[in-house]
Amino acid sequence: MSPWSCYLSMGLLCIVLLSLSIPFAIGDLQVAFYNSSCPQAESVVLSVVSKHFATDPSVTAAFLRMYFHDCFVRGCDASILIAPTKKKMTERSAGPNLTVRGFEIINEAKANLEAQCPSTVSCADIIALATRDAVALAGGPNYDIPTGRRDGLVSNPKDVRLPGPSLTVSQAFQFFSAKGFTLEEMVILLGGHTVGVAHCVFFRDRLGNFQGTGAPDPSMDPSLRAKLTRICGPRPKPLKKDPTAFLDQNTSFEVDNQYYSQLLVNKGLMQIDQELASDNSTASVVSGLASGEAGFLQKFADALVKLGNVEVLMGTAGNIRKKCTAFT
């Protein structure tokens, strides 16, 4: 499965990290790409996301996960949105994507945009914009995100290979480095666990049979383990009925740096989370992010912008779908 719970993946070329406030372009992507062709594009997406956030603040976690899962598989091309049929499975059919949600919000934004600017705004850009807006609504940075992506023409469940929650730091980094990310950027992107939940299946072994030892993971805080044991119950359940626990035990719906602070006191939910604080290659990064919220928010925004430029389709590549759920 994957990190935003459970998670992410990427791949990429050279990308420059840029200022949050100064308009810029990356290749053919640029901030305010739709200013001429559909001036209301970004405000339409914001309006739809704000409406849903007002009644369900967990949409921030949903979009962070969707964004990550889309960009880590064939790049940021909205291939995760294609609905499967009886005859054709898609990325949504793959195990790591079975609990990805928020599709109906993307569809709503797309329908509104098609009514105003037909065949103009890509579904890939809607995911990127919706994620940016949801992060800001949850108290995170309000950053500029370049747009101009095109939608992909392939969605194959066999392409879905994402870093799982039980990987070591070095194993997880193989996924991120293959997509052009540094070790520090991996730690920053995993900071997306500042919001959202994980099903018990992704951390149950840590509660009583860690790595087949018959004992709990000694790196987990005992009080957290007791709490999670009560939530999860004695036996595994089917995914749809499997209980969930917050990834951030403190400020569960806010985009802040508390995720890192909890790792320092052994309250990371999943194995990969906690190992970030104990592995010699990442421990100092975790400590630094835990001590400075402003620094984390800036770096998180930069990393999300870079994530949004993983293997994007531009120019005449791909197409602009009329409906996000089908190749149209």
Short mmCIF file of C-alpha atoms in Angstrom, two decimals:
data_model
loop_
_atom_site.label_atom_id
_atom_site.label_comp_id
_atom_site.label_asym_id
_atom_site.label_seq_id
_atom_site.Cartn_x
_atom_site.Cartn_y
_atom_site.Cartn_z
CA MET A 1 0.00 0.00 0.00
CA SER A 2 1.19 3.53 0.36
CA PRO A 3 2.05 6.46 2.55
CA TRP A 4 -0.90 8.92 2.81
CA SER A 5 -2.64 6.14 4.11
CA CYS A 6 -1.43 5.01 3.38
CA TYR A 7 0.26 6.73 0.26
CA LEU A 8 2.75 8.06 -2.43
CA SER A 9 5.10 7.66 -5.44
CA MET A 10 6.93 9.81 -8.07
CA GLY A 11 9.40 10.06 -10.92
CA LEU A 12 11.13 13.08 -12.49
CA LEU A 13 13.72 15.19 -14.21
CA CYS A 14 15.31 18.42 -13.02
CA ILE A 15 12.95 20.76 -11.23
CA VAL A 16 13.70 24.05 -9.64
CA LEU A 17 12.17 24.85 -6.27
CA LEU A 18 10.64 28.27 -6.54
CA SER A 19 9.21 31.07 -4.48
CA LEU A 20 5.66 30.79 -3.20
CA SER A 21 4.72 34.33 -4.11
CA ILE A 22 6.45 35.16 -7.41
CA PRO A 23 4.78 33.85 -10.59
CA PHE A 24 6.96 31.32 -12.34
CA ALA A 25 6.99 28.60 -14.95
CA ILE A 26 8.41 25.09 -15.04
CA GLY A 27 8.77 23.95 -18.64
CA ASP A 28 5.40 24.60 -20.21
CA LEU A 29 3.68 24.70 -16.83
CA GLN A 30 3.10 28.10 -15.36
CA VAL A 31 1.28 29.80 -12.54
CA ALA A 32 -2.05 31.23 -13.72
CA PHE A 33 -1.89 29.14 -16.92
CA TYR A 34 -5.65 29.56 -17.41
CA ASN A 35 -5.77 33.33 -16.96
CA SER A 36 -6.73 33.87 -20.60
CA SER A 37 -8.49 30.63 -21.55
CA CYS A 38 -10.54 30.22 -18.35
CA PRO A 39 -9.94 33.07 -15.87
CA GLN A 40 -12.30 31.61 -13.29
CA ALA A 41 -10.68 28.16 -13.27
CA GLU A 42 -8.90 28.39 -9.93
CA SER A 43 -11.77 30.16 -8.19
CA VAL A 44 -14.21 27.47 -9.36
CA VAL A 45 -12.03 24.72 -7.88
CA LEU A 46 -11.58 26.67 -4.64
CA SER A 47 -15.33 27.19 -4.31
CA VAL A 48 -16.09 23.48 -4.67
CA VAL A 49 -13.30 22.39 -2.31
CA SER A 50 -14.28 25.01 0.29
CA LYS A 51 -17.89 23.83 0.26
CA HIS A 52 -16.90 20.25 0.99
CA PHE A 53 -14.19 21.17 3.50
CA ALA A 54 -16.77 23.12 5.53
CA THR A 55 -18.63 19.90 6.33
CA ASP A 56 -15.75 17.42 6.10
CA PRO A 57 -12.24 18.69 6.93
CA SER A 58 -10.84 15.24 6.17
CA VAL A 59 -10.92 16.13 2.48
CA THR A 60 -7.43 17.61 2.93
CA ALA A 61 -6.01 14.18 3.69
CA ALA A 62 -8.06 12.69 0.84
CA PHE A 63 -6.62 15.08 -1.73
CA LEU A 64 -3.05 14.80 -0.48
CA ARG A 65 -3.31 11.06 -0.88
CA MET A 66 -4.97 11.26 -4.31
CA TYR A 67 -2.32 13.75 -5.50
CA PHE A 68 0.50 11.52 -4.28
CA HIS A 69 -0.96 8.32 -5.70
CA ASP A 70 -1.63 9.95 -9.05
CA CYS A 71 1.77 11.60 -9.46
CA PHE A 72 3.77 8.55 -8.37
CA VAL A 73 2.20 6.37 -11.09
CA ARG A 74 2.84 7.49 -14.68
CA GLY A 75 3.22 11.05 -13.43
CA CYS A 76 0.58 13.68 -12.61
CA ASP A 77 -1.86 12.81 -15.38
CA ALA A 78 -5.14 12.13 -13.53
CA SER A 79 -4.94 8.44 -14.50
CA ILE A 80 -6.08 7.59 -10.96
CA LEU A 81 -9.48 9.11 -11.75
CA ILE A 82 -10.46 6.69 -14.52
CA ALA A 83 -13.31 4.52 -13.27
CA PRO A 84 -12.97 0.75 -13.77
CA THR A 85 -15.58 -1.21 -15.69
CA LYS A 86 -16.53 -4.88 -15.74
CA LYS A 87 -14.27 -5.37 -18.73
CA LYS A 88 -11.42 -3.03 -17.86
CA MET A 89 -9.62 -2.53 -14.56
CA THR A 90 -7.84 0.79 -13.91
CA GLU A 91 -5.48 2.27 -11.34
CA ARG A 92 -8.43 2.63 -8.99
CA SER A 93 -8.69 -1.18 -8.97
CA ALA A 94 -5.19 -1.60 -7.48
CA GLY A 95 -4.91 -2.45 -3.78
CA PRO A 96 -3.22 0.80 -2.66
CA ASN A 97 -6.00 2.84 -4.30
CA LEU A 98 -9.05 1.02 -2.96
CA THR A 99 -9.44 3.55 -0.15
CA VAL A 100 -8.51 6.65 -2.16
CA ARG A 101 -11.49 9.00 -2.08
CA GLY A 102 -12.62 12.46 -3.13
CA PHE A 103 -13.45 11.52 -6.72
CA GLU A 104 -16.92 13.04 -6.53
CA ILE A 105 -15.44 16.42 -5.54
CA ILE A 106 -13.10 16.41 -8.53
CA ASN A 107 -16.04 15.44 -10.75
CA GLU A 108 -18.11 18.31 -9.40
CA ALA A 109 -15.36 20.83 -10.05
CA LYS A 110 -14.86 19.42 -13.55
CA ALA A 111 -18.58 19.63 -14.38
CA ASN A 112 -18.66 23.27 -13.27
CA LEU A 113 -15.59 24.08 -15.35
CA GLU A 114 -16.94 22.28 -18.43
CA ALA A 115 -20.08 24.39 -18.19
CA GLN A 116 -18.01 27.58 -18.24
CA CYS A 117 -14.89 26.63 -20.21
CA PRO A 118 -15.48 23.46 -22.26
CA SER A 119 -12.49 21.18 -22.91
CA THR A 120 -10.06 23.64 -21.35
CA VAL A 121 -9.04 22.69 -17.79
CA SER A 122 -7.41 19.29 -17.32
CA CYS A 123 -8.41 16.86 -14.61
CA ALA A 124 -4.73 16.64 -13.63
CA ASP A 125 -4.70 20.37 -12.91
CA ILE A 126 -7.93 20.09 -10.92
CA ILE A 127 -6.28 17.53 -8.61
CA ALA A 128 -3.26 19.81 -8.13
CA LEU A 129 -5.41 22.88 -7.45
CA ALA A 130 -7.81 21.03 -5.15
CA THR A 131 -4.89 19.73 -3.11
CA ARG A 132 -3.37 23.20 -2.83
CA ASP A 133 -6.68 24.68 -1.71
CA ALA A 134 -7.42 21.90 0.79
CA VAL A 135 -3.96 22.27 2.35
CA ALA A 136 -4.48 26.02 2.80
CA LEU A 137 -7.96 25.53 4.27
CA ALA A 138 -6.45 23.17 6.87
CA GLY A 139 -4.04 25.84 8.07
CA GLY A 140 -1.20 25.01 5.74
CA PRO A 141 0.61 27.26 3.25
CA ASN A 142 -1.28 28.93 0.42
CA TYR A 143 1.23 28.38 -2.35
CA ASP A 144 1.30 29.01 -6.08
CA ILE A 145 0.98 25.85 -8.16
CA PRO A 146 1.92 25.87 -11.84
CA THR A 147 -0.76 24.51 -14.18
CA GLY A 148 -0.96 23.43 -17.79
CA ARG A 149 -0.89 19.66 -17.30
CA ARG A 150 -2.60 17.36 -19.77
CA ASP A 151 -4.58 14.24 -18.91
CA GLY A 152 -3.14 10.79 -19.53
CA LEU A 153 -4.49 8.13 -21.87
CA VAL A 154 -3.49 5.06 -19.85
CA SER A 155 -4.70 3.74 -16.48
CA ASN A 156 -3.40 0.28 -15.65
CA PRO A 157 -3.55 -1.27 -12.15
CA LYS A 158 -0.28 -3.11 -12.88
CA ASP A 159 1.52 0.25 -12.97
CA VAL A 160 0.62 1.02 -9.36
CA ARG A 161 3.78 0.51 -7.32
CA LEU A 162 3.86 2.67 -4.20
CA PRO A 163 5.99 2.70 -1.05
CA GLY A 164 4.30 0.79 1.77
CA PRO A 165 3.93 1.61 5.47
CA SER A 166 6.23 -1.17 6.66
CA LEU A 167 9.29 -0.24 4.62
CA THR A 168 12.58 0.85 6.13
CA VAL A 169 13.84 4.35 5.38
CA SER A 170 16.31 3.08 2.80
CA GLN A 171 13.65 0.94 1.10
CA ALA A 172 11.18 3.83 0.95
CA PHE A 173 13.84 6.16 -0.39
CA GLN A 174 14.35 3.92 -3.41
CA PHE A 175 10.81 4.85 -4.52
CA PHE A 176 11.34 8.56 -3.93
CA SER A 177 14.80 8.83 -5.42
CA ALA A 178 13.55 7.13 -8.58
CA LYS A 179 11.17 10.05 -8.96
CA GLY A 180 13.83 12.70 -8.44
CA PHE A 181 13.37 13.44 -4.73
CA THR A 182 16.07 13.87 -2.11
CA LEU A 183 15.99 12.09 1.24
CA GLU A 184 15.00 15.34 2.96
CA GLU A 185 12.14 15.83 0.49
CA MET A 186 10.90 12.32 1.25
CA VAL A 187 10.74 13.17 4.95
CA ILE A 188 8.94 16.42 4.12
CA LEU A 189 6.39 14.74 1.85
CA LEU A 190 5.68 12.12 4.50
CA GLY A 191 4.72 15.13 6.60
CA GLY A 192 1.43 14.81 4.70
CA HIS A 193 0.64 12.42 7.55
CA THR A 194 -0.06 15.55 9.58
CA VAL A 195 -3.67 14.86 8.51
CA GLY A 196 -5.63 11.72 7.74
CA VAL A 197 -6.03 8.22 9.08
CA ALA A 198 -4.63 4.74 8.54
CA HIS A 199 -6.49 1.45 8.68
CA CYS A 200 -5.38 -0.93 11.42
CA VAL A 201 -4.19 -3.43 8.83
CA PHE A 202 -1.27 -1.10 8.07
CA PHE A 203 0.14 -1.06 11.60
CA ARG A 204 -1.49 -3.98 13.44
CA ASP A 205 1.73 -6.01 13.54
CA ARG A 206 3.35 -3.27 15.62
CA LEU A 207 0.80 -3.85 18.38
CA GLY A 208 1.62 -7.45 19.21
CA ASN A 209 3.61 -9.38 16.62
CA PHE A 210 6.15 -7.00 15.20
CA GLN A 211 8.08 -8.60 12.33
CA GLY A 212 7.03 -12.04 13.57
CA THR A 213 8.60 -11.67 17.02
CA GLY A 214 5.37 -12.32 18.94
CA ALA A 215 5.95 -9.04 20.78
CA PRO A 216 4.95 -5.43 20.10
CA ASP A 217 7.23 -2.94 18.38
CA PRO A 218 9.46 -1.63 21.20
CA SER A 219 9.75 1.75 19.45
CA MET A 220 6.04 2.54 19.96
CA ASP A 221 4.96 4.54 23.00
CA PRO A 222 3.11 2.12 25.36
CA SER A 223 0.18 4.48 25.89
CA LEU A 224 -0.31 4.83 22.15
CA ARG A 225 -0.08 1.08 21.71
CA ALA A 226 -2.77 0.54 24.34
CA LYS A 227 -5.02 3.11 22.65
CA LEU A 228 -4.54 1.56 19.22
CA THR A 229 -5.15 -1.94 20.58
CA ARG A 230 -8.54 -0.80 21.86
CA ILE A 231 -9.37 0.81 18.51
CA CYS A 232 -8.29 -2.11 16.34
CA GLY A 233 -9.60 -4.99 18.44
CA PRO A 234 -8.09 -8.47 18.72
CA ARG A 235 -8.61 -9.69 15.15
CA PRO A 236 -8.12 -8.29 11.63
CA LYS A 237 -11.22 -7.23 9.71
CA PRO A 238 -12.00 -6.77 6.00
CA LEU A 239 -10.71 -3.43 4.75
CA LYS A 240 -14.16 -1.86 4.47
CA LYS A 241 -14.85 -2.65 8.13
CA ASP A 242 -11.31 -2.18 9.40
CA PRO A 243 -11.13 0.59 12.04
CA THR A 244 -8.89 3.61 11.51
CA ALA A 245 -6.66 5.76 13.69
CA PHE A 246 -5.34 9.26 13.17
CA LEU A 247 -1.85 9.50 11.73
CA ASP A 248 -1.31 12.67 13.76
CA GLN A 249 -2.48 12.01 17.32
CA ASN A 250 -2.49 15.69 18.30
CA THR A 251 -3.79 18.13 15.65
CA SER A 252 -5.46 15.57 13.42
CA PHE A 253 -7.10 17.93 10.91
CA GLU A 254 -4.45 20.67 10.77
CA VAL A 255 -1.52 20.95 8.40
CA ASP A 256 1.30 21.69 10.82
CA ASN A 257 4.55 20.16 12.07
CA GLN A 258 3.07 18.20 15.00
CA TYR A 259 3.55 14.94 13.08
CA TYR A 260 7.30 15.31 13.55
CA SER A 261 7.01 16.27 17.21
CA GLN A 262 5.12 13.05 17.85
CA LEU A 263 7.77 10.98 16.12
CA LEU A 264 10.29 12.34 18.65
CA VAL A 265 8.23 10.82 21.49
CA ASN A 266 7.64 7.47 19.74
CA LYS A 267 4.07 8.18 18.67
CA GLY A 268 4.42 7.49 14.98
CA LEU A 269 1.55 5.33 13.78
CA MET A 270 3.21 3.29 11.06
CA GLN A 271 6.63 1.74 10.93
CA ILE A 272 7.97 4.05 8.22
CA ASP A 273 6.79 7.08 10.23
CA GLN A 274 8.62 6.08 13.39
CA GLU A 275 11.75 4.96 11.59
CA LEU A 276 12.22 8.47 10.21
CA ALA A 277 13.04 9.58 13.76
CA SER A 278 15.39 6.68 14.56
CA ASP A 279 17.27 6.20 11.29
CA ASN A 280 20.61 8.03 11.34
CA SER A 281 20.03 9.36 7.83
CA THR A 282 16.76 11.14 8.65
CA ALA A 283 16.70 11.73 12.43
CA SER A 284 18.22 15.20 12.21
CA VAL A 285 15.74 16.20 9.49
CA VAL A 286 12.83 15.13 11.70
CA SER A 287 14.24 17.10 14.66
CA GLY A 288 14.67 20.20 12.54
CA LEU A 289 11.16 20.05 11.14
CA ALA A 290 9.71 19.46 14.60
CA SER A 291 11.41 22.57 15.95
CA GLY A 292 10.28 25.00 13.27
CA GLU A 293 6.71 25.06 11.95
CA ALA A 294 7.28 27.93 9.53
CA GLY A 295 10.23 26.13 8.02
CA PHE A 296 8.21 22.96 7.57
CA LEU A 297 5.29 24.75 5.90
CA GLN A 298 7.57 26.45 3.37
CA LYS A 299 9.39 23.20 2.59
CA PHE A 300 6.12 21.27 2.40
CA ALA A 301 4.77 23.73 -0.15
CA ASP A 302 7.97 23.48 -2.20
CA ALA A 303 7.82 19.68 -2.11
CA LEU A 304 4.15 19.64 -3.17
CA VAL A 305 4.98 21.90 -6.12
CA LYS A 306 7.80 19.55 -7.11
CA LEU A 307 5.50 16.56 -6.72
CA GLY A 308 3.05 18.22 -9.09
CA ASN A 309 5.71 18.28 -11.80
CA VAL A 310 6.53 14.59 -11.81
CA GLU A 311 6.49 13.28 -15.38
CA VAL A 312 3.72 15.65 -16.47
CA LEU A 313 2.19 15.66 -19.92
CA MET A 314 2.27 19.05 -21.63
CA GLY A 315 1.73 20.69 -25.00
CA THR A 316 0.03 18.22 -27.33
CA ALA A 317 0.68 15.11 -25.21
CA GLY A 318 -2.35 13.38 -23.71
CA ASN A 319 -5.62 15.30 -23.90
CA ILE A 320 -8.14 17.35 -21.92
CA ARG A 321 -10.88 15.01 -20.76
CA LYS A 322 -14.49 16.13 -20.79
CA LYS A 323 -15.17 13.79 -17.87
CA CYS A 324 -12.45 12.93 -15.39
CA THR A 325 -13.63 9.36 -14.92
CA ALA A 326 -13.37 8.26 -18.56
CA PHE A 327 -11.06 8.65 -21.53
CA THR A 328 -13.03 11.21 -23.53
#
